[in-house]
PDB file of C-alpha atoms in Angstrom:
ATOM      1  CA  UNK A   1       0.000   0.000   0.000  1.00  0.00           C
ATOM      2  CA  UNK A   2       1.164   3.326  -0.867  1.00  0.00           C
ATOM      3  CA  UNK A   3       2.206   5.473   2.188  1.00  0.00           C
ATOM      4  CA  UNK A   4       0.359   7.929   1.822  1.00  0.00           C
ATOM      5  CA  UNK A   5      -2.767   5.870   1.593  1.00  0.00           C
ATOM      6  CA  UNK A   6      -1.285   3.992   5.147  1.00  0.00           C
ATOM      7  CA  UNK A   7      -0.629   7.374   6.686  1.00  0.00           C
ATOM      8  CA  UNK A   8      -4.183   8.709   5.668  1.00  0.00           C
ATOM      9  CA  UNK A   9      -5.777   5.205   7.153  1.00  0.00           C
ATOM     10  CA  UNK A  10      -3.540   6.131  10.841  1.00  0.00           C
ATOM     11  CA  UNK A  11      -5.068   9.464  11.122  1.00  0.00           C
ATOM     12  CA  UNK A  12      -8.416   8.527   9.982  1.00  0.00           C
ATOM     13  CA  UNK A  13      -8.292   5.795  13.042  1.00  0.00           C
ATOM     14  CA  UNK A  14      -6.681   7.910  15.535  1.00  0.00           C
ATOM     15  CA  UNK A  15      -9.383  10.990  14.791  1.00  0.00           C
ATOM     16  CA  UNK A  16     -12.113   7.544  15.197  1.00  0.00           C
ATOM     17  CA  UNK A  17     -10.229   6.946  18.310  1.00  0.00           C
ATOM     18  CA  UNK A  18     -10.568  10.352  19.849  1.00  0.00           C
ATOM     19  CA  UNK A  19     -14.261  10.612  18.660  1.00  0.00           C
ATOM     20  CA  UNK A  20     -14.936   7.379  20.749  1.00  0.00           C
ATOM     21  CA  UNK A  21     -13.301   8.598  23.702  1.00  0.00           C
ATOM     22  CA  UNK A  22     -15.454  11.781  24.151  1.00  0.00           C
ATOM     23  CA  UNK A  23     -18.373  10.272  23.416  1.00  0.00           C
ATOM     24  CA  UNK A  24     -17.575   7.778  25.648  1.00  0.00           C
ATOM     25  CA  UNK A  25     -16.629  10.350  28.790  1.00  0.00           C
ATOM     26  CA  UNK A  26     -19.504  11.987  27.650  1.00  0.00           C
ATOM     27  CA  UNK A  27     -21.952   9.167  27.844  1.00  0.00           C
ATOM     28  CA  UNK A  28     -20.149   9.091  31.747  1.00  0.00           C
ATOM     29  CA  UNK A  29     -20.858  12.453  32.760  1.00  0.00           C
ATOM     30  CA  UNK A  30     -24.297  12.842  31.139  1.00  0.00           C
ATOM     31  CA  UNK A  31     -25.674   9.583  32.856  1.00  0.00           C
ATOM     32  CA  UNK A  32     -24.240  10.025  36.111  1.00  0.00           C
ATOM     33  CA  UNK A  33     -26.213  13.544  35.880  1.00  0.00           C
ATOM     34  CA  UNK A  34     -29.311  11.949  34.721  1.00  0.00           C
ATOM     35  CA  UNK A  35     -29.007   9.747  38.055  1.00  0.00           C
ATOM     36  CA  UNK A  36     -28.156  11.758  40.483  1.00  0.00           C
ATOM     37  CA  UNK A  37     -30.528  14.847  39.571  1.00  0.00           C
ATOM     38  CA  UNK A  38     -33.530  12.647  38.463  1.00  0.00           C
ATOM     39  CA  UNK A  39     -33.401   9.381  40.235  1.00  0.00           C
ATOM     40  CA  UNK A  40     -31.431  10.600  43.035  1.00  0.00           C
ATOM     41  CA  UNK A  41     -28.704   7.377  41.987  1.00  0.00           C
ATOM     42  CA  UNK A  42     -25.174   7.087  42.986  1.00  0.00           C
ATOM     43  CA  UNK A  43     -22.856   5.347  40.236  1.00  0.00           C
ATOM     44  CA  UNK A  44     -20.000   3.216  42.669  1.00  0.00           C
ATOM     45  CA  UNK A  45     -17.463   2.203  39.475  1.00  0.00           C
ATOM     46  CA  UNK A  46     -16.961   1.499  35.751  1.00  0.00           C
ATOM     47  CA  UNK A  47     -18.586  -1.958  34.974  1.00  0.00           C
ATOM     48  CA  UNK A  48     -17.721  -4.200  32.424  1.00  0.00           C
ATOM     49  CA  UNK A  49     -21.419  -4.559  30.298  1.00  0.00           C
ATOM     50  CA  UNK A  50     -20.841  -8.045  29.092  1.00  0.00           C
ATOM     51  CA  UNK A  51     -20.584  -9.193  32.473  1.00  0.00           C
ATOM     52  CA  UNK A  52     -23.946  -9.410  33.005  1.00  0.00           C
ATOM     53  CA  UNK A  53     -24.016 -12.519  30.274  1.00  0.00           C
ATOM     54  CA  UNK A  54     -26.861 -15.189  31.381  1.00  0.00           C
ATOM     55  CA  UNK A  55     -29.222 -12.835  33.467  1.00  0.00           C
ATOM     56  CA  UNK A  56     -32.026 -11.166  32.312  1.00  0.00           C
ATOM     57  CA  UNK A  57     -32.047  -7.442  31.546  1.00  0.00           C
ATOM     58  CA  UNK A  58     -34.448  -4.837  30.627  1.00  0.00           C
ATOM     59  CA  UNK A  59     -33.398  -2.911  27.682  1.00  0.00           C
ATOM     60  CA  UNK A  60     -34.822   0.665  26.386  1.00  0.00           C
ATOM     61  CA  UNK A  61     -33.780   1.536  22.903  1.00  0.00           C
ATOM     62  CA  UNK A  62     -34.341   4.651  20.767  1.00  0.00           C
ATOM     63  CA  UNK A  63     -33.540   6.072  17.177  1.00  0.00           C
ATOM     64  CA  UNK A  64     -32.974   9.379  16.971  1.00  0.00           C
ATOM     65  CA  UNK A  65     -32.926  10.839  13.390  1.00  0.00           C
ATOM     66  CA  UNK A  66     -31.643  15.090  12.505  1.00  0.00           C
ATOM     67  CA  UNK A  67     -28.199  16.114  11.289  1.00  0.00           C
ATOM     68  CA  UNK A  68     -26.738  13.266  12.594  1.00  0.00           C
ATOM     69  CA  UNK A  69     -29.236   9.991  13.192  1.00  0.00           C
ATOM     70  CA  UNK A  70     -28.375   7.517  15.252  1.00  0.00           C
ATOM     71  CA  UNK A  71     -29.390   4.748  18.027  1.00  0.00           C
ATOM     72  CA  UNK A  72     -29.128   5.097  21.689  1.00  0.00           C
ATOM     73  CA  UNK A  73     -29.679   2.113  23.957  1.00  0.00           C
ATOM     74  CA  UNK A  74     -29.706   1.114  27.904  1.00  0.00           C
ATOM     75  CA  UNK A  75     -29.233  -1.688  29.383  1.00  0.00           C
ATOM     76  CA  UNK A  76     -30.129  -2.458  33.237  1.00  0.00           C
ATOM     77  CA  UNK A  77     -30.614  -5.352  35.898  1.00  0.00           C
ATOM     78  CA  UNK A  78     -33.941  -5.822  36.444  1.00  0.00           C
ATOM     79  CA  UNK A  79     -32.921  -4.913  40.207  1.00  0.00           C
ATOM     80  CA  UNK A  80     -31.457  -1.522  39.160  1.00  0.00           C
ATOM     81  CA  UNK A  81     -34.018  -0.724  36.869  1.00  0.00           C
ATOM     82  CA  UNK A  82     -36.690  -1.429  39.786  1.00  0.00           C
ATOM     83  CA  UNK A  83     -34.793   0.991  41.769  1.00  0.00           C
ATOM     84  CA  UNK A  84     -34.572   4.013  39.821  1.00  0.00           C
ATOM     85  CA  UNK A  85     -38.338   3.639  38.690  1.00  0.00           C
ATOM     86  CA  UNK A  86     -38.710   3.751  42.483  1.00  0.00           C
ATOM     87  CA  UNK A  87     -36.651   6.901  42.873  1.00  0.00           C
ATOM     88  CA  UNK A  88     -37.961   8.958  40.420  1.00  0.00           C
ATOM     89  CA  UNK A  89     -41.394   8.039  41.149  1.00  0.00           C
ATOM     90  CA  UNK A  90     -40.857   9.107  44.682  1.00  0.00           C
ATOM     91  CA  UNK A  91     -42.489   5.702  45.721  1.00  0.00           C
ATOM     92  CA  UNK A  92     -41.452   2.268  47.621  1.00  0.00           C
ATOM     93  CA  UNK A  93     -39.529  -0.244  45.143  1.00  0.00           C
ATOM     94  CA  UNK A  94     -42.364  -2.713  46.462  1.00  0.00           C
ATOM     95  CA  UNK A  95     -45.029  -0.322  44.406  1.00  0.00           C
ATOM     96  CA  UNK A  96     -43.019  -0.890  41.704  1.00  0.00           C
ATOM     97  CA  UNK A  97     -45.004  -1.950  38.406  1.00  0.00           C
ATOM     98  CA  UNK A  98     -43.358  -3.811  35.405  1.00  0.00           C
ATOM     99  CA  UNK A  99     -45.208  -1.339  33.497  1.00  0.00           C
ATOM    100  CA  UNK A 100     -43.656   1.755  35.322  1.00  0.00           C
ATOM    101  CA  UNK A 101     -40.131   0.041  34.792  1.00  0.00           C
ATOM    102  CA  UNK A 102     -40.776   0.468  31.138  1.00  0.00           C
ATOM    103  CA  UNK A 103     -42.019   3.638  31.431  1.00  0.00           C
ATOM    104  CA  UNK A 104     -38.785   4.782  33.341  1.00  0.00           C
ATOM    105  CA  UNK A 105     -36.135   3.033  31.718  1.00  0.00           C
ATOM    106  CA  UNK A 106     -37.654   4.684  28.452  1.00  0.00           C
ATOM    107  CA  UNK A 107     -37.509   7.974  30.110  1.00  0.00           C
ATOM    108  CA  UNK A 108     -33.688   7.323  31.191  1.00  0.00           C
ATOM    109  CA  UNK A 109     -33.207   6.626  27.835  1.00  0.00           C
ATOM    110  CA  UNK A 110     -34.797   9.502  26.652  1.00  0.00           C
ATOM    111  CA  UNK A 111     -33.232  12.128  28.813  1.00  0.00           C
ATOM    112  CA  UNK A 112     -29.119  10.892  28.867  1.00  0.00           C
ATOM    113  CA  UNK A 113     -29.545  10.095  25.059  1.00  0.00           C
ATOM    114  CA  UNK A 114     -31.010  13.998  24.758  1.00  0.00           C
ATOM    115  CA  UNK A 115     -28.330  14.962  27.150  1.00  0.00           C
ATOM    116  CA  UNK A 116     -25.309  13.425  25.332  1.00  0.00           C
ATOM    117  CA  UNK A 117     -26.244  14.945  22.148  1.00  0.00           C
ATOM    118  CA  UNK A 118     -26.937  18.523  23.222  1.00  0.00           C
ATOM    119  CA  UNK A 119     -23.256  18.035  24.655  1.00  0.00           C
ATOM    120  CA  UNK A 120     -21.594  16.568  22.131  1.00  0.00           C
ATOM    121  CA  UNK A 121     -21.039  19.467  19.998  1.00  0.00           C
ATOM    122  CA  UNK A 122     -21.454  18.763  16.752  1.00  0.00           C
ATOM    123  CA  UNK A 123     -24.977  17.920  16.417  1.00  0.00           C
ATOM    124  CA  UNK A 124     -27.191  20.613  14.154  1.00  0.00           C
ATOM    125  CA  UNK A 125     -30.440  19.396  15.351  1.00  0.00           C
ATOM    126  CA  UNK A 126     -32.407  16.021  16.215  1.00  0.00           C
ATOM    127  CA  UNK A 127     -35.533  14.596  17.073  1.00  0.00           C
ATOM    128  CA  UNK A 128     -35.612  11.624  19.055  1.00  0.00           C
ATOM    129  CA  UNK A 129     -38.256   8.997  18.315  1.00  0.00           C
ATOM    130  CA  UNK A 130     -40.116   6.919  21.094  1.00  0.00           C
ATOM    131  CA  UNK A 131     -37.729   4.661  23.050  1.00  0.00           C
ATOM    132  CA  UNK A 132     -38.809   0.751  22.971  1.00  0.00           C
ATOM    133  CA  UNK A 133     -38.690  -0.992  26.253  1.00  0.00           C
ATOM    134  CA  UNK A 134     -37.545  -5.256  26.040  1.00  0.00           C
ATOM    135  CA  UNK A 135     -36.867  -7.950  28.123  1.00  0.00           C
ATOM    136  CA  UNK A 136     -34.547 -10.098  26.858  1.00  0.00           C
ATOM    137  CA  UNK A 137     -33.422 -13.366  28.912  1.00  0.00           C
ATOM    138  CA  UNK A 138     -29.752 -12.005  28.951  1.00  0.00           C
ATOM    139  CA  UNK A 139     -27.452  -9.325  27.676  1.00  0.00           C
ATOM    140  CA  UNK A 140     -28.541  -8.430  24.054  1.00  0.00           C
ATOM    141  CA  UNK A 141     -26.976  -5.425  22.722  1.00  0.00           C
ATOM    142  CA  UNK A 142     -28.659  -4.364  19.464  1.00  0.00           C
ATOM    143  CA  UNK A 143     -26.299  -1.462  18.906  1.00  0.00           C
ATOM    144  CA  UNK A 144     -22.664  -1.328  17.289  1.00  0.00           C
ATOM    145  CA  UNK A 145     -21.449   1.888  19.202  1.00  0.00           C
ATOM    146  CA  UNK A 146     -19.480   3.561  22.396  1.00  0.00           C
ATOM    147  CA  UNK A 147     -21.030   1.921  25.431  1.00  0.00           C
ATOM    148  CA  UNK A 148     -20.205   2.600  28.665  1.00  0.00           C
ATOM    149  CA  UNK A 149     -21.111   0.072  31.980  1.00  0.00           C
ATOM    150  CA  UNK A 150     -21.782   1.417  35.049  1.00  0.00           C
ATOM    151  CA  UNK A 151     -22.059  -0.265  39.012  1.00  0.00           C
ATOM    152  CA  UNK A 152     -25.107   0.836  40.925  1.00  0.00           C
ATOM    153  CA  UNK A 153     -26.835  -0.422  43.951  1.00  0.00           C
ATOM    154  CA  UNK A 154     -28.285  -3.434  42.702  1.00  0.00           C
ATOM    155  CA  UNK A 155     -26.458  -4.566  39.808  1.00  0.00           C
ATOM    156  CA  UNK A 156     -25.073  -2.843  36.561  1.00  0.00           C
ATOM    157  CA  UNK A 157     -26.417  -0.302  33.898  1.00  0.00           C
ATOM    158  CA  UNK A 158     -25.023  -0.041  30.403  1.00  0.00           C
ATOM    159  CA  UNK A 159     -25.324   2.942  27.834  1.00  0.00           C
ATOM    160  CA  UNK A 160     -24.337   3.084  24.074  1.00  0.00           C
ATOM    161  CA  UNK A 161     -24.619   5.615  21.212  1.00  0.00           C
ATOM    162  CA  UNK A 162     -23.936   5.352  17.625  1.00  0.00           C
ATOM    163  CA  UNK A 163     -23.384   8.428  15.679  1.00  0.00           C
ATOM    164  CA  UNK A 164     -23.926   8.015  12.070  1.00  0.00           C
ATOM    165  CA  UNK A 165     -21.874  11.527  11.204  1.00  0.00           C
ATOM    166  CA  UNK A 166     -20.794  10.392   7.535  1.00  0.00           C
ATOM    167  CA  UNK A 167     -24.670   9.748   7.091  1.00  0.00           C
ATOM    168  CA  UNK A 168     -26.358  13.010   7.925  1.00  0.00           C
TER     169      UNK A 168
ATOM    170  CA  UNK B   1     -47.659  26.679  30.836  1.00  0.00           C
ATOM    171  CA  UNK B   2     -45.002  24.020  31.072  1.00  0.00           C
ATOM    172  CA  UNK B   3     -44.120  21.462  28.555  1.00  0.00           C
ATOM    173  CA  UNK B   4     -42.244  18.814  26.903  1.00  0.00           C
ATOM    174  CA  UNK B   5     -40.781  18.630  23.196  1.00  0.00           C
ATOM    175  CA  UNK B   6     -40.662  14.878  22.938  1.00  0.00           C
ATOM    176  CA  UNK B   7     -44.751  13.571  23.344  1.00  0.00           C
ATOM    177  CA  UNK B   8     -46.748  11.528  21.729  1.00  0.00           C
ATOM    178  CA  UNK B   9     -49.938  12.690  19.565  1.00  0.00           C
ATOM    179  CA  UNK B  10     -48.826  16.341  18.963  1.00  0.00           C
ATOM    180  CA  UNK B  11     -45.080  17.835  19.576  1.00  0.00           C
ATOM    181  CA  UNK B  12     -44.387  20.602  22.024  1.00  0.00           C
ATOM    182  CA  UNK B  13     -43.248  22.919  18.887  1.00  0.00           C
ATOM    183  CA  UNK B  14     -46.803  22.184  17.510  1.00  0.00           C
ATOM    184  CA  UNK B  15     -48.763  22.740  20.816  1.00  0.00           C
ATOM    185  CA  UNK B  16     -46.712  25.870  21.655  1.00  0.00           C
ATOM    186  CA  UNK B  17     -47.672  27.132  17.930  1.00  0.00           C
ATOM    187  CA  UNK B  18     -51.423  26.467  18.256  1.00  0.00           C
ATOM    188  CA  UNK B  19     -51.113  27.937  21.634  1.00  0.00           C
ATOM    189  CA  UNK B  20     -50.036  30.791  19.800  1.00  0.00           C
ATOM    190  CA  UNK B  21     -52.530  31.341  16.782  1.00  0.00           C
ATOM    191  CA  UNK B  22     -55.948  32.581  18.748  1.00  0.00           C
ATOM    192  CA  UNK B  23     -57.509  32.107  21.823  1.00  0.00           C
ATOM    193  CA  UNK B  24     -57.303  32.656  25.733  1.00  0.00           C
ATOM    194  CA  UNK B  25     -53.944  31.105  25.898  1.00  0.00           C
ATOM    195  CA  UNK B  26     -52.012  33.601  23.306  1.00  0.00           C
ATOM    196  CA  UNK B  27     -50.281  35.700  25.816  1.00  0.00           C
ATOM    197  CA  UNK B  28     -49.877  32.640  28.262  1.00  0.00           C
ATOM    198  CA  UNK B  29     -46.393  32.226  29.093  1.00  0.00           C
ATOM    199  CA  UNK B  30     -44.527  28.656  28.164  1.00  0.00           C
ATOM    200  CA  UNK B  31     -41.534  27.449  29.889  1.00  0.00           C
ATOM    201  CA  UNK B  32     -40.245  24.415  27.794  1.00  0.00           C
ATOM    202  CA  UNK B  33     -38.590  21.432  29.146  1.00  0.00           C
ATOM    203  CA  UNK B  34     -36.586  19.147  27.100  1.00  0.00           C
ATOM    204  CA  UNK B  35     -33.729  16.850  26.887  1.00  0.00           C
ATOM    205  CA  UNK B  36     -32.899  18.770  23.742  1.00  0.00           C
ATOM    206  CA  UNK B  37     -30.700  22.112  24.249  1.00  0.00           C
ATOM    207  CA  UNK B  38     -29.248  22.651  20.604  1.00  0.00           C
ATOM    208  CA  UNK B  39     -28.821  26.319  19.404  1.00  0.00           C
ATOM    209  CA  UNK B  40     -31.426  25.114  16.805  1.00  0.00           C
ATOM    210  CA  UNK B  41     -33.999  24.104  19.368  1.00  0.00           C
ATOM    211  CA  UNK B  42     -34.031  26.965  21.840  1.00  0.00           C
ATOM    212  CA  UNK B  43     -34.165  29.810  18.713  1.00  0.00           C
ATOM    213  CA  UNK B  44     -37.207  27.816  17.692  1.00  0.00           C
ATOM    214  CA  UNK B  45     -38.534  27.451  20.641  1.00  0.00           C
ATOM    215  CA  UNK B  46     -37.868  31.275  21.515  1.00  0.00           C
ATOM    216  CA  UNK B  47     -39.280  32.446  18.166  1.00  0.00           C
ATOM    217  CA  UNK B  48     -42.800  30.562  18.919  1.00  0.00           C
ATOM    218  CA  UNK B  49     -42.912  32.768  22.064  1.00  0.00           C
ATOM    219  CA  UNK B  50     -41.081  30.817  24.841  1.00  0.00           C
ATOM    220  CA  UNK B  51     -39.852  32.940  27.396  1.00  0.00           C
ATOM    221  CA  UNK B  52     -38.007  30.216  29.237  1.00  0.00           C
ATOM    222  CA  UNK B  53     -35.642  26.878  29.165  1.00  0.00           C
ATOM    223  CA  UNK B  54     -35.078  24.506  31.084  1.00  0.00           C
ATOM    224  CA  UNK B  55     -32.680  21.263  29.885  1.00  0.00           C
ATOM    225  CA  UNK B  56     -33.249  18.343  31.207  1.00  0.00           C
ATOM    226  CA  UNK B  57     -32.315  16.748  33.861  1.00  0.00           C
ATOM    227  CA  UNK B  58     -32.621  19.226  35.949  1.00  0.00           C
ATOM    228  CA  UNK B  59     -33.545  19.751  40.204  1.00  0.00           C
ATOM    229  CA  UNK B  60     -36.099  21.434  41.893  1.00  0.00           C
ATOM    230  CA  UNK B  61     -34.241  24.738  42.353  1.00  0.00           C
ATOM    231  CA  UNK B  62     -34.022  25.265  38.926  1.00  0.00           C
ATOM    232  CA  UNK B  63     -37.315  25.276  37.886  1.00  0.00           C
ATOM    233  CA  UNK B  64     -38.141  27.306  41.048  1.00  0.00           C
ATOM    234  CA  UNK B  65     -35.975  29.513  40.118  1.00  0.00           C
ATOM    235  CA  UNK B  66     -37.246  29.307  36.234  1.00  0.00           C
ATOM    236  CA  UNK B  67     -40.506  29.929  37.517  1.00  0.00           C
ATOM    237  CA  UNK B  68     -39.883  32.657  39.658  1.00  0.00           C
ATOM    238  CA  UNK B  69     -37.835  34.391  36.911  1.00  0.00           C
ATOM    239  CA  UNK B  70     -40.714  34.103  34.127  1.00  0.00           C
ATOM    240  CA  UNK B  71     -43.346  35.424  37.043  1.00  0.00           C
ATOM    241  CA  UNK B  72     -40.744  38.178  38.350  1.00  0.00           C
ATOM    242  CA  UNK B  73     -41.199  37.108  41.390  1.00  0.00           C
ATOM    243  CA  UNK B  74     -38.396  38.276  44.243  1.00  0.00           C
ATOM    244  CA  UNK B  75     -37.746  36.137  46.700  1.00  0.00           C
ATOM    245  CA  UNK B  76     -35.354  38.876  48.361  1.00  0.00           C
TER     246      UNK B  76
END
């Protein structure tokens, strides 16, 4: 390969690089806001998402589509997601509906997806469609993009966006 | 008035327009509330008449304080 084709393919992958790693502290800072100012949540530590192989989850996915589109998902132990439907409902985790889990999780999804894309910068404008709420039997990610894994009380909480930039 | 963007049925852009063709709610004052704070948004927003903000997530003292700045109300 020519060198200047090689040298072109390094930069391209170290500005992908650098993309991935402020969306990624992004993702961080937007849904530890989200938590703590809306369902009064602490995150401990960093999680590793695929950990949670072989348990079932409750997943909350969106599409959001502007200049750029893209797909936002959570993922959450059914634990975790019971507790923050309790905390931003204000109400005991034993009131807890499976319905109002959905209702939440979409709302999480809603607001740090919202959140990370008003921060990120270089997004024009977007509209985000209605987040769909699943429960799969274990770890299912749907989405090839920057995810991020979080420990709360209760079990773990994963977040990823893709960005479809060249698309918009 | 408070409201969303994001809702199902009609949008908050729509309601806030309607809101602002005719009727008793014309001069009403709207304070929008939305995950979405893009340049883009909040000129829109403004342009239909908003007169306030707010990004969510946000706590308690910042709506009061939203509120309180939109009714010119003085807490001092």
């Amino acid at each position: 390969m020519h060198e200047a084709a090689v040298n072109e393919m390094a930069v391209n992958k170290m500005a992908v690089n650098k993309m991935d790693a402020l969306v990624g502290a992004l993702l961080h800072s937007c849904s530890e806001h989200v938590l703590e100012t809306m369902f009064f949540a602490a995150i401990f530590d960093q999680a590793d998402a695929s950990a949670s192989n072989g348990r079932a989850r409750l997943a909350s996915r969106l599409h959001f589509h502007g200049k750029p589109s893209g797909d936002f998902e959570v993922d959450a132990d059914p634990c975790v997601a019971r507790s923050l439907t309790a905390g931003f409902l204000g109400i005991d985790e034993s009131e807890v509906t499976p319905a109002q889990e959905d209702e939440v999780m979409a709302e999480f999804c809603n607001m740090t997806c919202g959140s990370a894309l008003s921060s990120l910068g270089r997004v024009e404008y977007f509209r985000l469609e209605t987040p769909e709420t699943s429960r799969p039997p274990a770890f299912s990610p749907a989405i090839d993009g920057v995810r991020r894994a979080f420990l709360l009380e209760g079990g773990t909480l994963s977040v990823c966006l893709r960005v479809d930039f060249d698309r918009s | 008035m408070l409201t969303d963007i994001n809702m199902p049925v009609m949008d908050g852009e729509e309601f806030v327009r309607r809101m602002r063709v005719d009727g008793p709610f014309q001069t009403t004052p709207v304070i929008v509330i939305s995950t979405d704070a893009t340049t883009n948004r909040i000129h829109t927003m403004q342009a239909l008449g908003a007169v306030g903000y707010l990004q969510k997530p946000f706590g308690p003292e910042q709506l009061r304080n939203e509120l309180d700045r939109v009714l010119g109300v003085n807490h001092a």
